[in-house]
CSV table of C-alpha atoms in Angstrom, one decimal:
chain,number,residue,atom,x,y,z
F,1,GLN,CA,9.6,-16.9,1.2
F,2,VAL,CA,9.6,-13.2,0.9
F,3,GLN,CA,10.1,-11.5,4.2
F,4,LEU,CA,10.3,-7.8,5.2
F,5,VAL,CA,11.0,-6.7,8.7
F,6,GLU,CA,10.8,-3.2,9.6
F,7,SER,CA,12.5,-1.8,12.7
F,8,GLY,CA,13.7,1.8,14.3
F,9,GLY,CA,10.3,2.8,15.3
F,10,GLY,CA,9.1,4.3,18.5
F,11,VAL,CA,8.3,7.8,20.2
F,12,VAL,CA,9.8,11.1,19.0
F,13,GLN,CA,9.2,14.8,19.7
F,14,PRO,CA,7.9,17.0,16.9
F,15,GLY,CA,10.6,18.4,14.9
F,16,GLY,CA,12.6,15.5,15.5
F,17,SER,CA,14.2,12.7,13.3
F,18,LEU,CA,14.0,8.9,13.0
F,19,ARG,CA,15.2,6.3,10.5
F,20,LEU,CA,13.5,3.4,9.8
F,21,SER,CA,15.0,0.3,8.4
F,22,CYS,CA,13.6,-2.7,6.5
F,23,ALA,CA,15.4,-5.9,6.2
F,24,ALA,CA,14.5,-8.0,3.2
F,25,SER,CA,15.0,-11.6,2.4
F,26,GLY,CA,13.7,-14.4,0.5
F,27,PHE,CA,14.0,-12.6,-2.9
F,28,THR,CA,16.7,-10.7,-5.1
F,29,PHE,CA,16.6,-7.2,-3.3
F,30,SER,CA,18.9,-5.6,-5.8
F,31,THR,CA,16.4,-6.1,-8.6
F,32,SER,CA,13.2,-5.0,-6.7
F,33,GLY,CA,11.5,-1.8,-6.6
F,34,MET,CA,10.6,-0.7,-3.1
F,35,HIS,CA,7.9,1.5,-1.5
F,36,TRP,CA,7.2,2.8,2.0
F,37,VAL,CA,3.3,3.1,2.7
F,38,ARG,CA,1.9,4.5,6.1
F,39,GLN,CA,-1.5,4.1,7.9
F,40,ALA,CA,-2.2,6.6,10.7
F,41,PRO,CA,-4.3,4.8,13.9
F,42,GLY,CA,-7.9,4.1,12.7
F,43,LYS,CA,-7.2,5.6,9.2
F,44,GLY,CA,-6.7,4.5,5.6
F,45,LEU,CA,-3.4,3.7,3.8
F,46,GLU,CA,-1.4,6.5,2.4
F,47,TRP,CA,1.7,6.3,0.2
F,48,VAL,CA,4.8,7.9,1.2
F,49,GLY,CA,7.3,6.9,-1.5
F,50,PHE,CA,9.1,4.8,-3.9
F,51,ILE,CA,12.8,3.6,-4.8
F,52,ARG,CA,13.8,2.1,-8.0
F,53,TYR,CA,15.8,-1.1,-7.7
F,54,ASP,CA,19.1,0.5,-8.1
F,55,GLY,CA,18.4,3.8,-6.4
F,56,SER,CA,18.4,5.9,-9.4
F,57,THR,CA,14.9,7.1,-9.3
F,58,LYS,CA,12.5,8.2,-6.3
F,59,TYR,CA,9.3,9.6,-5.9
F,60,TYR,CA,7.8,11.1,-2.8
F,61,ALA,CA,4.0,12.0,-1.7
F,62,GLU,CA,3.6,15.7,-1.4
F,63,SER,CA,2.9,15.6,2.3
F,64,VAL,CA,6.6,14.3,2.9
F,65,LYS,CA,8.4,15.8,0.2
F,66,GLY,CA,11.6,17.4,1.3
F,67,ARG,CA,11.3,15.9,4.8
F,68,PHE,CA,11.6,12.3,4.1
F,69,THR,CA,14.2,10.5,2.2
F,70,ILE,CA,14.1,7.0,0.8
F,71,SER,CA,17.4,5.0,0.2
F,72,ARG,CA,18.8,1.5,-0.1
F,73,ASP,CA,21.8,-0.5,0.4
F,74,ASN,CA,21.8,-3.5,-1.8
F,75,SER,CA,24.8,-4.9,-0.4
F,76,LYS,CA,22.9,-5.4,2.9
F,77,ASN,CA,19.3,-6.1,1.5
F,78,THR,CA,18.1,-3.2,3.4
F,79,LEU,CA,15.6,-0.4,2.6
F,80,TYR,CA,15.5,2.9,4.7
F,81,LEU,CA,13.3,5.7,5.5
F,82,GLN,CA,15.1,8.7,7.0
F,83,MET,CA,12.2,11.0,8.7
F,84,ASN,CA,13.2,14.6,9.6
F,85,SER,CA,11.2,17.6,10.8
F,86,LEU,CA,8.4,15.0,12.1
F,87,ARG,CA,4.7,16.4,12.7
F,88,VAL,CA,2.3,14.9,15.1
F,89,GLU,CA,0.3,13.9,11.7
F,90,ASP,CA,3.2,11.5,10.7
F,91,THR,CA,2.3,9.4,13.6
F,92,SER,CA,1.4,6.1,11.6
F,93,VAL,CA,2.2,2.6,11.2
F,94,TYR,CA,4.9,2.3,8.3
F,95,TYR,CA,4.9,-0.7,6.0
F,96,CYS,CA,7.7,-1.6,3.7
F,97,VAL,CA,6.5,-2.9,0.6
F,98,LYS,CA,8.2,-4.9,-2.4
F,99,GLY,CA,6.6,-4.0,-5.6
F,100,LEU,CA,6.6,-2.6,-9.1
F,101,LEU,CA,6.1,1.2,-9.7
F,102,GLN,CA,2.3,0.7,-9.7
F,103,GLU,CA,1.7,-2.3,-7.5
F,104,LEU,CA,2.5,-3.4,-4.1
F,105,PHE,CA,3.1,-7.0,-4.0
F,106,VAL,CA,4.4,-7.9,-0.7
F,107,TRP,CA,4.1,-5.9,2.7
F,108,GLY,CA,6.0,-6.0,5.9
F,109,GLN,CA,4.6,-6.3,9.3
F,110,GLY,CA,4.7,-2.6,9.7
F,111,MET,CA,6.3,-0.2,12.5
F,112,LEU,CA,4.6,2.3,14.8
F,113,VAL,CA,6.0,5.9,14.7
F,114,THR,CA,4.6,8.2,17.3
F,115,VAL,CA,5.2,11.8,17.2
F,116,SER,CA,4.3,13.3,20.4
F,117,SER,CA,5.6,15.9,23.1
R,1,SER,CA,-4.3,15.6,-6.7
R,2,TYR,CA,-5.7,12.6,-8.0
R,3,GLU,CA,-8.5,11.1,-6.0
R,4,LEU,CA,-10.2,7.7,-5.8
R,5,THR,CA,-13.5,7.4,-4.4
R,6,GLN,CA,-14.9,4.3,-2.3
R,7,SER,CA,-18.2,3.8,-0.6
R,8,PRO,CA,-17.5,3.6,3.2
R,9,SER,CA,-19.0,0.2,3.8
R,10,VAL,CA,-20.8,-2.7,2.1
R,11,SER,CA,-22.8,-5.6,3.5
R,12,VAL,CA,-23.4,-9.0,2.3
R,13,SER,CA,-24.9,-12.2,3.3
R,14,PRO,CA,-22.7,-15.3,3.4
R,15,GLY,CA,-22.8,-16.9,0.1
R,16,GLN,CA,-23.8,-14.0,-1.7
R,17,THR,CA,-21.9,-11.8,-4.0
R,18,ALA,CA,-20.3,-8.5,-2.9
R,19,SER,CA,-19.4,-5.8,-5.1
R,20,ILE,CA,-17.0,-2.9,-4.1
R,21,THR,CA,-16.4,0.0,-6.3
R,22,CYS,CA,-13.9,2.5,-6.9
R,23,SER,CA,-14.2,5.7,-9.1
R,24,GLY,CA,-11.7,8.2,-10.4
R,25,ASP,CA,-11.0,10.5,-13.5
R,26,ASP,CA,-9.8,8.7,-16.4
R,27,LEU,CA,-9.5,5.5,-14.4
R,28,GLY,CA,-10.3,3.3,-17.2
R,29,HIS,CA,-6.8,4.4,-18.5
R,30,LYS,CA,-4.9,3.3,-15.5
R,31,TYR,CA,-4.1,-0.1,-13.7
R,32,VAL,CA,-6.1,-0.6,-10.7
R,33,CYS,CA,-5.1,-2.8,-7.7
R,34,TRP,CA,-7.1,-3.9,-4.9
R,35,TYR,CA,-5.8,-4.7,-1.1
R,36,GLN,CA,-7.5,-6.7,1.4
R,37,GLN,CA,-6.7,-5.7,5.0
R,38,LYS,CA,-7.9,-7.5,8.2
R,39,PRO,CA,-7.9,-6.0,11.6
R,40,GLY,CA,-4.3,-6.1,13.2
R,41,GLN,CA,-2.9,-7.3,10.0
R,42,SER,CA,-0.7,-6.0,7.0
R,43,PRO,CA,-2.7,-5.3,3.6
R,44,LEU,CA,-2.6,-8.1,1.1
R,45,LEU,CA,-2.7,-7.8,-2.7
R,46,VAL,CA,-5.9,-9.4,-4.1
R,47,ILE,CA,-6.3,-8.1,-7.7
R,48,TYR,CA,-3.4,-6.4,-9.7
R,49,GLU,CA,-3.8,-4.7,-13.3
R,50,ASP,CA,-7.4,-4.5,-13.1
R,51,ASN,CA,-8.3,-8.2,-13.1
R,52,LYS,CA,-5.0,-10.4,-12.4
R,53,ARG,CA,-5.1,-12.5,-9.2
R,54,PRO,CA,-1.7,-13.1,-7.3
R,55,SER,CA,-1.0,-16.8,-6.6
R,56,GLY,CA,-2.7,-18.0,-3.6
R,57,ILE,CA,-5.9,-15.6,-3.9
R,58,PRO,CA,-9.1,-17.5,-4.1
R,59,GLU,CA,-11.1,-17.7,-7.5
R,60,ARG,CA,-13.8,-16.0,-5.7
R,61,PHE,CA,-12.1,-12.6,-5.9
R,62,SER,CA,-12.0,-10.9,-9.3
R,63,GLY,CA,-11.7,-7.4,-10.7
R,64,SER,CA,-13.0,-5.4,-13.6
R,65,ILE,CA,-13.1,-1.9,-14.9
R,66,SER,CA,-15.6,0.0,-16.9
R,67,GLY,CA,-15.2,3.6,-17.9
R,68,ASN,CA,-14.1,5.4,-14.7
R,69,THR,CA,-15.2,2.7,-12.2
R,70,ALA,CA,-13.3,-0.5,-11.2
R,71,THR,CA,-15.3,-3.2,-9.2
R,72,LEU,CA,-13.7,-5.7,-7.0
R,73,THR,CA,-16.3,-8.7,-6.8
R,74,ILE,CA,-16.4,-11.5,-4.3
R,75,SER,CA,-18.4,-14.3,-5.3
R,76,GLY,CA,-19.7,-16.9,-2.8
R,77,THR,CA,-18.6,-14.5,0.1
R,78,GLN,CA,-17.4,-16.1,3.3
R,79,ALA,CA,-17.2,-14.8,6.8
R,80,MET,CA,-13.4,-14.9,6.5
R,81,ASP,CA,-13.6,-12.2,3.8
R,82,GLU,CA,-14.9,-9.6,6.3
R,83,ALA,CA,-12.2,-6.9,6.0
R,84,ASP,CA,-11.4,-3.3,4.6
R,85,PHE,CA,-10.7,-3.1,1.0
R,86,TYR,CA,-8.5,-0.5,-0.5
R,87,CYS,CA,-8.3,0.4,-4.5
R,88,GLN,CA,-5.2,1.8,-5.7
R,89,ALA,CA,-3.9,3.5,-9.0
R,90,TRP,CA,-0.8,5.4,-10.2
R,91,ASP,CA,-1.0,9.1,-11.2
R,92,ASN,CA,1.4,11.8,-12.2
R,93,ALA,CA,4.4,10.3,-10.2
R,94,SER,CA,2.2,9.4,-7.2
R,95,LEU,CA,0.5,6.4,-6.0
R,96,VAL,CA,-3.2,6.8,-4.7
R,97,PHE,CA,-5.3,4.9,-2.7
R,98,GLY,CA,-9.2,5.0,-2.2
R,99,GLY,CA,-10.3,5.7,1.2
R,100,GLY,CA,-11.2,2.1,1.9
R,101,THR,CA,-14.6,0.1,2.2
R,102,LYS,CA,-15.3,-2.0,5.1
R,103,LEU,CA,-17.0,-5.2,4.1
R,104,THR,CA,-19.2,-6.8,6.6
R,105,VAL,CA,-20.5,-10.2,6.3
R,106,LEU,CA,-23.8,-10.9,8.1
């Protein structure tokens, strides 16, 4: 079955960097679009960004544009989220999600990122 | 930026029909998805492309859209359906979620 397992989360100071990884299995990763979605504690869902199956097209939310970068390694079935210049308000559970451009079909279990001094 | 509006909460008695709405400009010309999130769990897609159910989603979940309002309907609501529900659409190179509706079954 489809599995998405995030890793790389933790505590980081404001202004710091962190890279999340998402290991995919159970489907053909190299032909699947992927999203990152986050959820601050006790809050609603917020889309972070999308990457096309071949990495040729990426979209980002305005709140992370210029600070976050989505990439993928299809040879390793892995999705990445590089987060730079982190802010306290970036504190969230980050979900890796398999989907089409407009639809989020399968979600990972999520990984907590805490930005705090 | 594009916005989707949901009521914060809806209550329903077991066995009754729950309706959760989502409104947004020109929503009738976009595809709408609905996600269910139970406490401590990841969200689950329950409706996509306005009214399609992924495999494994019970038939009591249905979606519809009229004008600028999309509706998620849960027929014969069960206690296990209690959760937060989010609508979602795509607009101008951005994926947008509604603020979420807490469904209480009491």
